[in-house]
PDB file of C-alpha atoms in Angstrom:
ATOM      1  CA  MET A  24       4.982  -7.542  -3.188  1.00 67.00           C
ATOM      2  CA  CYS A  25       7.619  -6.432  -0.677  1.00 67.00           C
ATOM      3  CA  ASP A  26       7.614  -3.955   2.180  1.00 65.00           C
ATOM      4  CA  LEU A  27      11.088  -2.776   1.114  1.00 70.00           C
ATOM      5  CA  PRO A  28      12.835  -2.651  -2.259  1.00 73.00           C
ATOM      6  CA  LEU A  29      14.677  -5.811  -3.233  1.00 75.00           C
ATOM      7  CA  ILE A  30      17.296  -3.589  -4.884  1.00 73.00           C
ATOM      8  CA  SER A  31      18.106  -0.482  -2.891  1.00 72.00           C
ATOM      9  CA  GLN A  32      17.095   2.908  -4.290  1.00 63.00           C
ATOM     10  CA  ARG A  33      19.893   4.934  -2.703  1.00 56.00           C
ATOM     11  CA  GLY A  34      21.842   2.534  -0.534  1.00 45.00           C
ATOM     12  CA  GLU A  35      20.743   0.432   2.406  1.00 42.00           C
ATOM     13  CA  SER A  36      21.792   3.071   4.929  1.00 44.00           C
ATOM     14  CA  GLY A  37      19.282   5.518   3.460  1.00 44.00           C
ATOM     15  CA  GLU A  38      16.408   3.053   3.593  1.00 45.00           C
ATOM     16  CA  LEU A  39      17.281   1.924   7.109  1.00 43.00           C
ATOM     17  CA  MET A  40      17.408   5.551   8.231  1.00 43.00           C
ATOM     18  CA  GLN A  41      13.974   6.177   6.750  1.00 45.00           C
ATOM     19  CA  MET A  42      12.541   3.188   8.629  1.00 42.00           C
ATOM     20  CA  TRP A  43      14.097   4.376  11.853  1.00 39.00           C
ATOM     21  CA  GLU A  44      12.793   7.929  11.511  1.00 44.00           C
ATOM     22  CA  GLN A  45       9.278   6.702  10.810  1.00 43.00           C
ATOM     23  CA  GLY A  46       8.916   4.578  13.920  1.00 41.00           C
ATOM     24  CA  LEU A  47      11.991   3.776  15.982  1.00 40.00           C
ATOM     25  CA  ARG A  48      13.513   7.189  16.925  1.00 41.00           C
ATOM     26  CA  VAL A  49      17.222   6.451  17.127  1.00 41.00           C
ATOM     27  CA  LYS A  50      19.598   8.753  19.026  1.00 42.00           C
ATOM     28  CA  LYS A  51      22.102  10.659  16.921  1.00 44.00           C
ATOM     29  CA  ASP A  52      25.102   9.000  18.578  1.00 44.00           C
ATOM     30  CA  THR A  53      23.858   5.432  18.026  1.00 46.00           C
ATOM     31  CA  ALA A  54      26.536   3.268  16.419  1.00 46.00           C
ATOM     32  CA  ASP A  55      25.770   1.684  13.050  1.00 48.00           C
ATOM     33  CA  SER A  56      26.162  -1.890  14.337  1.00 49.00           C
ATOM     34  CA  ARG A  57      23.780  -1.300  17.226  1.00 51.00           C
ATOM     35  CA  TYR A  58      21.502   0.585  14.848  1.00 45.00           C
ATOM     36  CA  ARG A  59      21.156  -2.411  12.527  1.00 46.00           C
ATOM     37  CA  SER A  60      20.750  -4.795  15.467  1.00 47.00           C
ATOM     38  CA  ASN A  61      17.890  -2.766  16.918  1.00 46.00           C
ATOM     39  CA  LEU A  62      16.203  -2.650  13.515  1.00 42.00           C
ATOM     40  CA  ALA A  63      16.349  -6.417  13.156  1.00 42.00           C
ATOM     41  CA  GLU A  64      15.083  -7.030  16.695  1.00 44.00           C
ATOM     42  CA  SER A  65      12.136  -4.695  16.160  1.00 39.00           C
ATOM     43  CA  GLY A  66      11.086  -6.533  13.010  1.00 40.00           C
ATOM     44  CA  ALA A  67      12.013  -3.676  10.663  1.00 40.00           C
ATOM     45  CA  THR A  68      14.307  -5.527   8.286  1.00 46.00           C
ATOM     46  CA  SER A  69      15.991  -4.684   5.010  1.00 61.00           C
ATOM     47  CA  TRP A  70      17.355  -6.872   2.233  1.00 70.00           C
ATOM     48  CA  GLY A  71      20.698  -5.227   2.972  1.00 65.00           C
ATOM     49  CA  LEU A  72      20.825  -7.126   6.251  1.00 70.00           C
ATOM     50  CA  TYR A  73      20.676 -10.395   4.330  1.00 75.00           C
ATOM     51  CA  PRO A  74      23.022 -10.035   1.330  1.00 78.00           C
ATOM     52  CA  LYS A  75      23.341 -13.791   0.742  1.00 83.00           C
ATOM     53  CA  GLU A  76      19.572 -14.271   0.604  1.00 84.00           C
ATOM     54  CA  GLN A  77      19.247 -11.192  -1.597  1.00 83.00           C
ATOM     55  CA  ALA A  78      21.838 -12.507  -4.055  1.00 85.00           C
ATOM     56  CA  ARG A  79      20.265 -15.969  -4.062  1.00 89.00           C
ATOM     57  CA  LEU A  80      16.778 -14.615  -4.786  1.00 89.00           C
ATOM     58  CA  VAL A  81      18.026 -12.469  -7.680  1.00 90.00           C
ATOM     59  CA  HIS A  82      19.971 -15.462  -9.020  1.00 91.00           C
ATOM     60  CA  LEU A  83      16.893 -17.728  -8.868  1.00 93.00           C
ATOM     61  CA  ILE A  84      14.792 -15.142 -10.702  1.00 92.00           C
ATOM     62  CA  PHE A  85      17.213 -15.021 -13.617  1.00 94.00           C
ATOM     63  CA  ARG A  86      17.578 -18.808 -13.751  1.00 94.00           C
ATOM     64  CA  LYS A  87      13.788 -19.035 -14.002  1.00 93.00           C
ATOM     65  CA  LEU A  88      13.756 -16.395 -16.750  1.00 92.00           C
ATOM     66  CA  GLU A  89      16.473 -18.273 -18.603  1.00 91.00           C
ATOM     67  CA  LYS A  90      14.603 -21.570 -18.337  1.00 92.00           C
ATOM     68  CA  ASP A  91      11.204 -20.140 -19.257  1.00 89.00           C
ATOM     69  CA  PRO A  92      11.299 -16.984 -21.443  1.00 83.00           C
ATOM     70  CA  ARG A  93       7.531 -16.575 -20.965  1.00 86.00           C
ATOM     71  CA  PHE A  94       7.964 -16.178 -17.212  1.00 88.00           C
ATOM     72  CA  HIS A  95       7.201 -12.602 -16.137  1.00 88.00           C
ATOM     73  CA  ILE A  96       7.896 -11.183 -12.710  1.00 89.00           C
ATOM     74  CA  ILE A  97       7.647  -7.675 -11.323  1.00 88.00           C
ATOM     75  CA  PHE A  98       8.388  -6.593  -7.744  1.00 86.00           C
ATOM     76  CA  VAL A  99       6.057  -4.001  -6.215  1.00 85.00           C
ATOM     77  CA  CYS A 100       7.287  -2.454  -2.987  1.00 82.00           C
ATOM     78  CA  SER A 101       7.315   0.687  -0.881  1.00 75.00           C
ATOM     79  CA  GLY A 102      10.327   2.940  -0.531  1.00 73.00           C
ATOM     80  CA  ALA A 103      11.605   6.456   0.002  1.00 70.00           C
ATOM     81  CA  TYR A 104      10.111   7.747  -3.266  1.00 71.00           C
ATOM     82  CA  ALA A 105       8.442   6.498  -6.435  1.00 75.00           C
ATOM     83  CA  SER A 106      10.743   4.886  -8.969  1.00 80.00           C
ATOM     84  CA  ARG A 107      11.028   2.216 -11.610  1.00 83.00           C
ATOM     85  CA  MET A 108      14.064  -0.056 -11.786  1.00 85.00           C
ATOM     86  CA  LYS A 109      15.203  -2.470 -14.453  1.00 87.00           C
ATOM     87  CA  ILE A 110      17.605  -5.164 -13.268  1.00 89.00           C
ATOM     88  CA  LYS A 111      19.490  -6.818 -16.136  1.00 91.00           C
ATOM     89  CA  GLU A 112      21.861  -9.776 -16.043  1.00 92.00           C
ATOM     90  CA  TYR A 113      24.993  -9.140 -18.105  1.00 92.00           C
ATOM     91  CA  SER A 114      25.505 -12.741 -19.214  1.00 92.00           C
ATOM     92  CA  THR A 115      21.974 -13.440 -20.501  1.00 92.00           C
ATOM     93  CA  GLN A 116      20.686  -9.882 -21.136  1.00 92.00           C
ATOM     94  CA  ARG A 117      17.429 -10.874 -19.469  1.00 92.00           C
ATOM     95  CA  ASN A 118      15.774  -8.463 -17.059  1.00 91.00           C
ATOM     96  CA  PHE A 119      12.967  -7.909 -14.602  1.00 91.00           C
ATOM     97  CA  GLU A 120      11.509  -4.756 -13.054  1.00 89.00           C
ATOM     98  CA  GLN A 121      11.020  -3.389  -9.583  1.00 87.00           C
ATOM     99  CA  ILE A 122       8.297  -0.771  -9.045  1.00 85.00           C
ATOM    100  CA  VAL A 123       8.570   1.375  -5.934  1.00 82.00           C
ATOM    101  CA  VAL A 124       5.341   3.218  -5.210  1.00 76.00           C
ATOM    102  CA  GLY A 125       6.768   5.510  -2.532  1.00 67.00           C
ATOM    103  CA  PRO A 126       5.160   6.391   0.799  1.00 61.00           C
ATOM    104  CA  ILE A 127       1.409   6.838   0.872  1.00 53.00           C
ATOM    105  CA  SER A 128       1.645   9.990   2.951  1.00 45.00           C
ATOM    106  CA  ARG A 129       3.942  12.870   2.077  1.00 44.00           C
ATOM    107  CA  SER A 130       4.307  13.628   5.784  1.00 39.00           C
ATOM    108  CA  ALA A 131       6.207  10.361   6.213  1.00 39.00           C
ATOM    109  CA  LEU A 132       9.054  11.443   3.935  1.00 41.00           C
ATOM    110  CA  PRO A 133      12.285  12.420   5.695  1.00 42.00           C
ATOM    111  CA  SER A 134      13.918  15.733   4.838  1.00 40.00           C
ATOM    112  CA  TRP A 135      16.718  14.220   2.735  1.00 37.00           C
ATOM    113  CA  SER A 136      14.359  12.692   0.200  1.00 41.00           C
ATOM    114  CA  ASP A 137      14.240  15.833  -1.965  1.00 41.00           C
ATOM    115  CA  GLN A 138      17.860  15.204  -2.921  1.00 40.00           C
ATOM    116  CA  ALA A 139      17.329  11.516  -3.583  1.00 40.00           C
ATOM    117  CA  THR A 140      17.453  11.901  -7.371  1.00 44.00           C
ATOM    118  CA  THR A 141      21.118  12.867  -7.165  1.00 36.00           C
ATOM    119  CA  ARG A 142      22.086   9.566  -5.556  1.00 41.00           C
ATOM    120  CA  SER A 143      22.833   6.411  -7.496  1.00 48.00           C
ATOM    121  CA  PRO A 144      21.398   3.034  -6.473  1.00 46.00           C
ATOM    122  CA  THR A 145      23.889   0.897  -4.602  1.00 47.00           C
ATOM    123  CA  PHE A 146      24.152  -2.706  -3.467  1.00 47.00           C
ATOM    124  CA  ALA A 147      24.695  -4.011   0.039  1.00 47.00           C
ATOM    125  CA  ASP A 148      26.682  -6.834  -1.547  1.00 44.00           C
ATOM    126  CA  GLN A 149      29.127  -5.328  -4.059  1.00 55.00           C
ATOM    127  CA  ASN A 150      29.400  -8.669  -5.860  1.00 61.00           C
ATOM    128  CA  LEU A 151      25.938  -8.092  -7.327  1.00 74.00           C
ATOM    129  CA  SER A 152      27.115  -5.076  -9.304  1.00 76.00           C
ATOM    130  CA  THR A 153      29.571  -7.236 -11.241  1.00 81.00           C
ATOM    131  CA  ARG A 154      26.786  -9.484 -12.552  1.00 87.00           C
ATOM    132  CA  TYR A 155      23.818  -7.147 -12.955  1.00 87.00           C
ATOM    133  CA  SER A 156      23.160  -3.661 -14.275  1.00 85.00           C
ATOM    134  CA  ILE A 157      20.609  -1.290 -12.771  1.00 80.00           C
ATOM    135  CA  GLU A 158      18.618   1.370 -14.587  1.00 82.00           C
ATOM    136  CA  GLN A 159      16.604   3.567 -12.238  1.00 79.00           C
ATOM    137  CA  GLU A 160      13.865   5.800 -13.607  1.00 80.00           C
ATOM    138  CA  ILE A 161      12.495   8.399 -11.207  1.00 76.00           C
ATOM    139  CA  PRO A 162       9.299  10.256 -12.229  1.00 73.00           C
ATOM    140  CA  LYS A 163       9.613  14.030 -12.369  1.00 70.00           C
ATOM    141  CA  GLY A 164       8.743  15.549  -9.014  1.00 65.00           C
ATOM    142  CA  ALA A 165       8.653  12.176  -7.264  1.00 61.00           C
ATOM    143  CA  THR A 166      10.730  13.437  -4.345  1.00 60.00           C
ATOM    144  CA  ARG A 167       8.752  16.667  -3.896  1.00 61.00           C
ATOM    145  CA  SER A 168       5.095  15.713  -4.333  1.00 62.00           C
ATOM    146  CA  GLN A 169       2.708  12.913  -3.533  1.00 62.00           C
ATOM    147  CA  GLN A 170       2.196  10.502  -6.419  1.00 64.00           C
ATOM    148  CA  TYR A 171       0.441   7.272  -7.219  1.00 67.00           C
ATOM    149  CA  CYS A 172       1.044   4.710  -9.919  1.00 72.00           C
ATOM    150  CA  VAL A 173      -1.160   2.602 -12.152  1.00 76.00           C
ATOM    151  CA  LEU A 174       0.249  -0.869 -12.775  1.00 78.00           C
ATOM    152  CA  GLU A 175      -1.277  -2.907 -15.586  1.00 81.00           C
ATOM    153  CA  LEU A 176      -0.665  -6.653 -15.586  1.00 79.00           C
ATOM    154  CA  VAL A 177      -1.677  -8.709 -18.610  1.00 82.00           C
ATOM    155  CA  PRO A 178      -1.526 -12.492 -18.071  1.00 80.00           C
ATOM    156  CA  HIS A 179      -1.147 -14.564 -21.220  1.00 79.00           C
ATOM    157  CA  PRO A 180      -0.140 -18.197 -21.818  1.00 79.00           C
ATOM    158  CA  LEU A 181       2.353 -17.113 -24.491  1.00 78.00           C
ATOM    159  CA  GLY A 182       3.959 -14.491 -22.279  1.00 77.00           C
ATOM    160  CA  ALA A 183       2.628 -12.051 -19.707  1.00 81.00           C
ATOM    161  CA  SER A 184       3.377  -8.330 -19.808  1.00 82.00           C
ATOM    162  CA  SER A 185       3.113  -5.290 -17.570  1.00 83.00           C
ATOM    163  CA  ASP A 186       3.204  -1.519 -17.788  1.00 82.00           C
ATOM    164  CA  VAL A 187       3.341   1.204 -15.152  1.00 80.00           C
ATOM    165  CA  LYS A 188       2.491   4.903 -15.222  1.00 78.00           C
ATOM    166  CA  PHE A 189       3.134   7.432 -12.457  1.00 75.00           C
ATOM    167  CA  TYR A 190       0.792  10.358 -11.802  1.00 69.00           C
ATOM    168  CA  VAL A 191       1.330  13.450  -9.669  1.00 66.00           C
ATOM    169  CA  GLN A 192      -1.576  14.177  -7.362  1.00 61.00           C
ATOM    170  CA  ASN A 193      -3.309  17.554  -7.271  1.00 56.00           C
ATOM    171  CA  HIS A 194      -2.011  18.455 -10.708  1.00 56.00           C
ATOM    172  CA  GLY A 195      -4.238  19.318 -13.655  1.00 59.00           C
ATOM    173  CA  GLU A 196      -7.565  17.520 -13.923  1.00 67.00           C
ATOM    174  CA  ALA A 197      -8.652  15.081 -11.254  1.00 72.00           C
ATOM    175  CA  ARG A 198      -7.556  11.511 -11.883  1.00 71.00           C
ATOM    176  CA  LEU A 199      -9.389   8.379 -10.904  1.00 74.00           C
ATOM    177  CA  VAL A 200      -7.725   6.491  -8.049  1.00 75.00           C
ATOM    178  CA  LEU A 201     -10.353   3.879  -7.169  1.00 77.00           C
ATOM    179  CA  GLY A 202     -13.457   2.614  -8.894  1.00 76.00           C
ATOM    180  CA  PRO A 203     -15.945   3.002 -10.295  1.00 79.00           C
ATOM    181  CA  ILE A 204     -17.656   0.530  -7.998  1.00 82.00           C
ATOM    182  CA  ILE A 205     -21.300   0.222  -9.007  1.00 80.00           C
ATOM    183  CA  GLY A 206     -23.749  -0.440  -6.202  1.00 84.00           C
ATOM    184  CA  ARG A 207     -27.520  -0.546  -6.317  1.00 86.00           C
ATOM    185  CA  VAL A 208     -29.040   0.409  -9.673  1.00 83.00           C
ATOM    186  CA  THR A 209     -32.714   1.305 -10.117  1.00 87.00           C
ATOM    187  CA  PRO A 210     -34.590   2.622 -13.179  1.00 84.00           C
ATOM    188  CA  ARG A 211     -33.926   6.154 -11.954  1.00 85.00           C
ATOM    189  CA  THR A 212     -30.841   6.058  -9.734  1.00 84.00           C
ATOM    190  CA  ALA A 213     -27.477   4.374  -9.400  1.00 81.00           C
ATOM    191  CA  ARG A 214     -25.015   4.328  -6.544  1.00 85.00           C
ATOM    192  CA  ILE A 215     -21.431   4.635  -7.757  1.00 85.00           C
ATOM    193  CA  LEU A 216     -18.368   4.794  -5.531  1.00 85.00           C
ATOM    194  CA  ILE A 217     -15.201   6.406  -6.887  1.00 85.00           C
ATOM    195  CA  GLU A 218     -12.132   8.055  -5.418  1.00 82.00           C
ATOM    196  CA  VAL A 219     -10.249  10.864  -7.139  1.00 80.00           C
ATOM    197  CA  ASP A 220      -6.913  12.423  -6.232  1.00 71.00           C
ATOM    198  CA  ARG A 221      -8.199  15.939  -5.585  1.00 72.00           C
ATOM    199  CA  ALA A 222     -11.306  17.908  -4.638  1.00 76.00           C
ATOM    200  CA  VAL A 223     -13.382  19.035  -7.633  1.00 76.00           C
ATOM    201  CA  GLN A 224     -16.466  21.206  -8.009  1.00 78.00           C
ATOM    202  CA  ASN A 225     -18.137  19.071 -10.683  1.00 79.00           C
ATOM    203  CA  LEU A 226     -17.896  15.358 -11.290  1.00 78.00           C
ATOM    204  CA  ILE A 227     -19.873  13.473 -13.938  1.00 78.00           C
ATOM    205  CA  CYS A 228     -20.312   9.701 -14.079  1.00 75.00           C
ATOM    206  CA  THR A 229     -21.920   8.013 -17.056  1.00 77.00           C
ATOM    207  CA  LEU A 230     -23.387   4.525 -16.638  1.00 74.00           C
ATOM    208  CA  THR A 231     -23.833   2.592 -19.880  1.00 79.00           C
ATOM    209  CA  ASP A 232     -25.826  -0.616 -20.311  1.00 78.00           C
ATOM    210  CA  PRO A 233     -23.493  -2.908 -22.320  1.00 79.00           C
ATOM    211  CA  ALA A 234     -26.442  -4.794 -23.810  1.00 84.00           C
ATOM    212  CA  THR A 235     -28.417  -1.798 -25.073  1.00 87.00           C
ATOM    213  CA  SER A 236     -25.758   0.953 -25.002  1.00 83.00           C
ATOM    214  CA  GLN A 237     -28.328   3.027 -23.127  1.00 83.00           C
ATOM    215  CA  ARG A 238     -26.914   5.720 -20.841  1.00 80.00           C
TER     216      ARG A 238
END
């Protein structure tokens, strides 16, 4: 898990600007070099500030995938908006995925994010683009509405797998975000904690005894 995407969604300048707007408040006339320096000093860093380390990490991932085909890795990180990226190495045709879940609060999104789908992902180090291809999949409405994703990880000795689905909040029927967490159960009552993505008038929970199938 990373606090920023390993592979930029729309260029390092966009991600750095988002970080600045959320907490650092830069002046409009601040030079780019000073801008990056202040970001690093404050602890708000980006992979774009360390292109050699970024390239080395991506290289090591593919060497591990080449050595062990059963190895499965997926990066989960926060970013400007929800997206799914597939990074593929040209020479071996092996790939891994990066899942960006987007900001938790819509209010944190800067104004330019609604146009983010028109921008192509870029690299801080242009040498990466000669060795790897990037396929970016952006869920419909990801830049205009709050979303959450469900990531399924299946460990297996013969090869792990994963799958991700993105859901728009406050759309259609309520979707389960957290739970159910079953608390105290008595012959007549049960305490169940769940979290859904929207307010609903009626909510029904069914508790089934796995031994007797009694509800």
